[in-house]
Coordinates of C-alpha atoms in Angstrom, one line a residue:
Chain U
X224 CA 52.7 -63.0 -13.0
X225 CA 54.2 -64.1 -16.4
X226 CA 52.7 -63.6 -19.8
X227 CA 54.0 -63.5 -23.6
X228 CA 52.4 -61.5 -26.5
X229 CA 52.7 -62.3 -30.0
X230 CA 51.4 -59.2 -31.8
X231 CA 50.8 -60.7 -34.9
X232 CA 48.2 -63.3 -36.0
X233 CA 50.0 -64.0 -39.6
X234 CA 53.2 -62.9 -40.7
X235 CA 53.4 -63.1 -44.7
X236 CA 56.5 -63.1 -46.2
X237 CA 58.5 -64.0 -50.0
X238 CA 60.8 -67.1 -49.9
X239 CA 64.4 -65.6 -50.4
X240 CA 63.1 -62.2 -47.7
X241 CA 64.2 -62.2 -44.3
X242 CA 61.3 -63.0 -41.7
X243 CA 61.0 -61.4 -37.8
X244 CA 58.1 -62.8 -35.8
X245 CA 57.8 -60.8 -32.8
X246 CA 57.5 -61.6 -29.0
X247 CA 57.4 -59.5 -25.9
X248 CA 57.3 -61.1 -22.2
X249 CA 56.5 -60.5 -18.6
X250 CA 58.3 -61.5 -16.0
X251 CA 59.3 -60.3 -12.8
X252 CA 62.4 -61.9 -12.6
X253 CA 64.7 -62.9 -15.2
X254 CA 63.4 -64.4 -18.1
X255 CA 63.9 -68.2 -19.6
X256 CA 63.0 -67.7 -23.1
X257 CA 62.1 -70.0 -25.9
X258 CA 60.6 -70.3 -29.6
X259 CA 58.6 -73.7 -30.9
X260 CA 57.4 -74.3 -33.9
X261 CA 54.5 -76.5 -34.9
X262 CA 54.1 -78.4 -38.2
X263 CA 50.4 -79.1 -39.8
X264 CA 49.2 -82.5 -37.9
X265 CA 52.5 -81.9 -35.6
X266 CA 53.0 -81.4 -31.9
X267 CA 55.6 -78.4 -31.0
X268 CA 59.3 -78.9 -31.9
X269 CA 61.8 -76.9 -30.1
X270 CA 64.0 -73.9 -32.0
X271 CA 65.9 -72.4 -30.1
X272 CA 66.1 -71.1 -26.2
X273 CA 67.7 -67.6 -23.9
X274 CA 68.5 -68.6 -20.6
X275 CA 71.7 -66.3 -19.7
X276 CA 74.6 -64.7 -21.6
X277 CA 74.9 -63.5 -25.8
X278 CA 72.1 -62.0 -26.7
X279 CA 71.6 -62.8 -29.8
X280 CA 70.6 -66.8 -30.2
X281 CA 70.9 -69.3 -32.5
X282 CA 68.8 -72.5 -33.6
X283 CA 67.7 -74.8 -35.6
X284 CA 66.9 -74.4 -39.4
X285 CA 69.2 -71.3 -39.5
X286 CA 66.7 -69.2 -37.1
X287 CA 68.2 -66.8 -34.7
X288 CA 66.4 -64.7 -32.0
X289 CA 67.6 -61.5 -30.1
X290 CA 66.4 -60.8 -26.7
X291 CA 66.1 -57.4 -26.0
X292 CA 65.8 -56.4 -21.9
X293 CA 64.8 -53.4 -21.7
X294 CA 61.9 -53.6 -24.9
X295 CA 61.5 -56.5 -22.9
X296 CA 61.2 -58.5 -26.4
X297 CA 62.5 -61.6 -28.0
X298 CA 62.2 -61.4 -31.7
X299 CA 62.6 -65.0 -34.2
X300 CA 64.3 -64.3 -37.3
X301 CA 65.9 -65.8 -40.3
X302 CA 68.2 -63.8 -43.1
X303 CA 66.7 -65.9 -46.3
X304 CA 63.3 -67.2 -45.8
X305 CA 62.4 -71.0 -47.4
X306 CA 59.0 -72.1 -47.8
X307 CA 59.4 -75.8 -45.8
X308 CA 59.1 -72.4 -43.2
X309 CA 55.9 -72.0 -43.3
X310 CA 54.2 -72.8 -39.7
X311 CA 52.6 -71.9 -36.8
X312 CA 55.3 -70.1 -34.5
X313 CA 55.1 -70.3 -30.6
X314 CA 57.1 -68.0 -28.0
X315 CA 57.4 -69.1 -24.4
X316 CA 58.6 -67.8 -21.1
X317 CA 59.8 -68.4 -17.9
X318 CA 60.1 -66.8 -15.0
X319 CA 64.0 -67.9 -13.8
X320 CA 63.5 -66.4 -10.0
X321 CA 59.9 -68.0 -9.6
X322 CA 61.2 -71.9 -8.8
X323 CA 58.6 -74.5 -9.6
X324 CA 56.5 -72.3 -12.6
X325 CA 56.5 -73.8 -15.8
X326 CA 56.6 -72.1 -19.4
X327 CA 53.6 -69.7 -20.7
X328 CA 53.4 -69.9 -24.2
X329 CA 52.1 -67.0 -26.9
X330 CA 49.0 -67.0 -28.7
X331 CA 51.1 -68.1 -31.6
X332 CA 52.0 -66.3 -35.4
X333 CA 51.2 -68.1 -38.3
X334 CA 54.3 -67.9 -40.6
X335 CA 53.6 -68.5 -44.5
X336 CA 56.1 -68.1 -47.3
X337 CA 55.2 -67.7 -50.6
X338 CA 57.2 -69.0 -53.6
Chain D
X81 CA 57.9 -87.2 -30.8
X82 CA 57.5 -90.7 -31.0
X83 CA 59.3 -90.9 -27.0
X84 CA 56.2 -89.4 -25.8
X85 CA 52.9 -91.0 -26.8
X86 CA 49.6 -89.9 -26.5
X87 CA 46.5 -91.8 -26.6
X88 CA 43.9 -91.9 -28.1
X89 CA 45.4 -89.3 -31.1
X90 CA 41.8 -88.3 -31.4
X91 CA 38.2 -88.6 -29.6
X92 CA 34.6 -87.9 -30.0
X93 CA 32.3 -87.9 -26.7
X94 CA 29.4 -86.3 -25.6
X95 CA 28.3 -83.8 -22.8
X96 CA 28.7 -85.2 -19.6
X97 CA 30.7 -88.4 -20.4
X98 CA 33.7 -89.2 -18.8
X99 CA 36.9 -89.1 -20.4
X100 CA 40.5 -90.1 -19.7
X101 CA 43.5 -89.0 -22.0
X102 CA 46.6 -90.7 -21.6
X103 CA 50.3 -89.5 -22.2
X104 CA 53.4 -92.3 -21.7
X105 CA 57.4 -91.0 -22.1
X106 CA 60.6 -93.2 -22.9
X107 CA 62.7 -90.1 -22.3
X108 CA 62.8 -90.9 -18.4
X109 CA 62.2 -87.0 -17.7
X110 CA 60.8 -86.4 -14.2
X111 CA 58.2 -83.6 -15.1
X112 CA 55.0 -83.6 -17.8
X113 CA 52.8 -81.2 -18.5
X114 CA 49.3 -80.7 -20.4
X115 CA 48.2 -78.1 -22.4
X116 CA 45.2 -77.6 -24.7
X117 CA 45.5 -76.1 -28.1
X118 CA 42.5 -73.5 -29.3
X119 CA 42.3 -71.8 -32.7
X120 CA 43.7 -68.2 -31.5
X121 CA 44.1 -69.0 -28.2
X122 CA 47.7 -71.0 -29.0
X123 CA 48.6 -73.0 -25.7
X124 CA 47.4 -73.0 -22.6
X125 CA 48.7 -74.9 -19.2
X126 CA 46.3 -77.4 -17.7
X127 CA 48.4 -79.2 -14.8
X128 CA 51.7 -79.8 -14.5
X129 CA 53.9 -82.3 -12.2
X130 CA 57.2 -82.1 -11.7
X131 CA 57.5 -85.8 -10.2
X132 CA 55.3 -89.0 -9.1
X133 CA 54.1 -87.0 -6.2
X134 CA 54.2 -83.3 -7.4
X135 CA 51.3 -82.2 -9.0
X136 CA 50.3 -78.3 -9.6
X137 CA 47.1 -76.7 -11.5
X138 CA 48.0 -74.4 -14.4
X139 CA 45.5 -71.3 -16.0
X140 CA 42.4 -73.6 -16.8
X141 CA 42.7 -76.3 -14.3
X142 CA 39.0 -76.0 -14.1
X143 CA 36.8 -79.4 -15.3
X144 CA 40.1 -81.2 -15.8
X145 CA 42.4 -83.5 -13.5
X146 CA 45.2 -85.5 -13.5
X147 CA 46.7 -88.2 -12.5
X148 CA 50.9 -89.0 -12.2
X149 CA 50.9 -92.8 -12.4
X150 CA 54.3 -93.2 -12.4
X151 CA 57.3 -91.1 -13.5
X152 CA 56.4 -92.2 -17.3
X153 CA 52.6 -91.6 -16.9
X154 CA 50.4 -88.5 -16.6
X155 CA 46.4 -89.1 -17.4
X156 CA 44.3 -86.5 -17.8
X157 CA 40.7 -86.4 -17.0
X158 CA 37.9 -84.8 -18.4
X159 CA 35.1 -85.9 -15.3
X160 CA 31.8 -84.5 -17.2
X161 CA 32.6 -82.9 -20.8
X162 CA 31.2 -80.3 -21.8
X163 CA 31.6 -79.0 -25.9
X164 CA 33.9 -76.0 -24.4
X165 CA 36.8 -78.5 -23.9
X166 CA 36.6 -79.4 -27.6
X167 CA 40.3 -78.7 -28.6
X168 CA 43.5 -80.4 -29.1
X169 CA 45.5 -81.5 -26.4
X170 CA 49.5 -82.0 -25.6
X171 CA 51.6 -83.9 -23.6
X172 CA 54.9 -82.5 -22.8
X173 CA 57.8 -83.8 -21.2
X174 CA 61.0 -81.7 -19.9
X175 CA 64.5 -82.6 -19.5
X176 CA 65.8 -80.3 -17.4
X177 CA 69.3 -81.0 -18.0
X178 CA 68.8 -79.3 -21.4
X179 CA 67.8 -76.2 -21.0
X180 CA 63.9 -77.0 -19.9
X181 CA 63.3 -77.8 -23.1
X182 CA 59.7 -79.3 -23.7
X183 CA 59.7 -82.3 -25.9
X184 CA 55.8 -83.0 -27.1
X185 CA 53.5 -85.6 -28.6
X186 CA 51.4 -85.5 -31.0
X187 CA 48.4 -84.7 -29.4
X188 CA 45.1 -85.7 -29.5
X189 CA 41.9 -84.0 -30.7
X190 CA 39.3 -84.0 -28.5
X191 CA 35.8 -83.6 -29.6
X192 CA 32.7 -82.8 -27.1
X193 CA 29.3 -82.9 -28.9

């Protein structure tokens, strides 16, 4: 079975400071990993993905994420937070070795950036 | 994303009523999904379809059914609504040619009284 955990319900950072939103996963095979963002009253939007290759992946709006196989983690990062980054962030995983499976999402982490 | 349209946007219904949530897409994607979002629980998968003839149950399919009427349409039905089905429902399509990226509709807020 595949699963994903986001251990923090909320992350608070000051504008201009670096931010990290944590995600750990569990799959039996190789993972496909994703981050999505949800702004108020909107559907989810794709931020970035890890399929294969470099462990550090870059995505939209200056976000990046680091895949760590030994720690089964895929933390989302940004060097300098903006107030406009405040939103709900979801990590998602799929087992690449299991054909026909769907993406499973974590519970979400609310990011609050203060000015 | 305007290419994935969900109707209605909001719906209030009573316990025991049958209700259908509709999703249509103009992206030409074969794969479509229904998720529900509850505070503190994130998104949970209800049903998904990889093409018109393929329907699969997700984590929480009990109490729900789906119909894939065409490549562009994927409907979710609650045969007899109950209050714990009050949630925000999202439809999504998937582009398997672009790293399996999901494209979400704007959601349907359903309240069962």
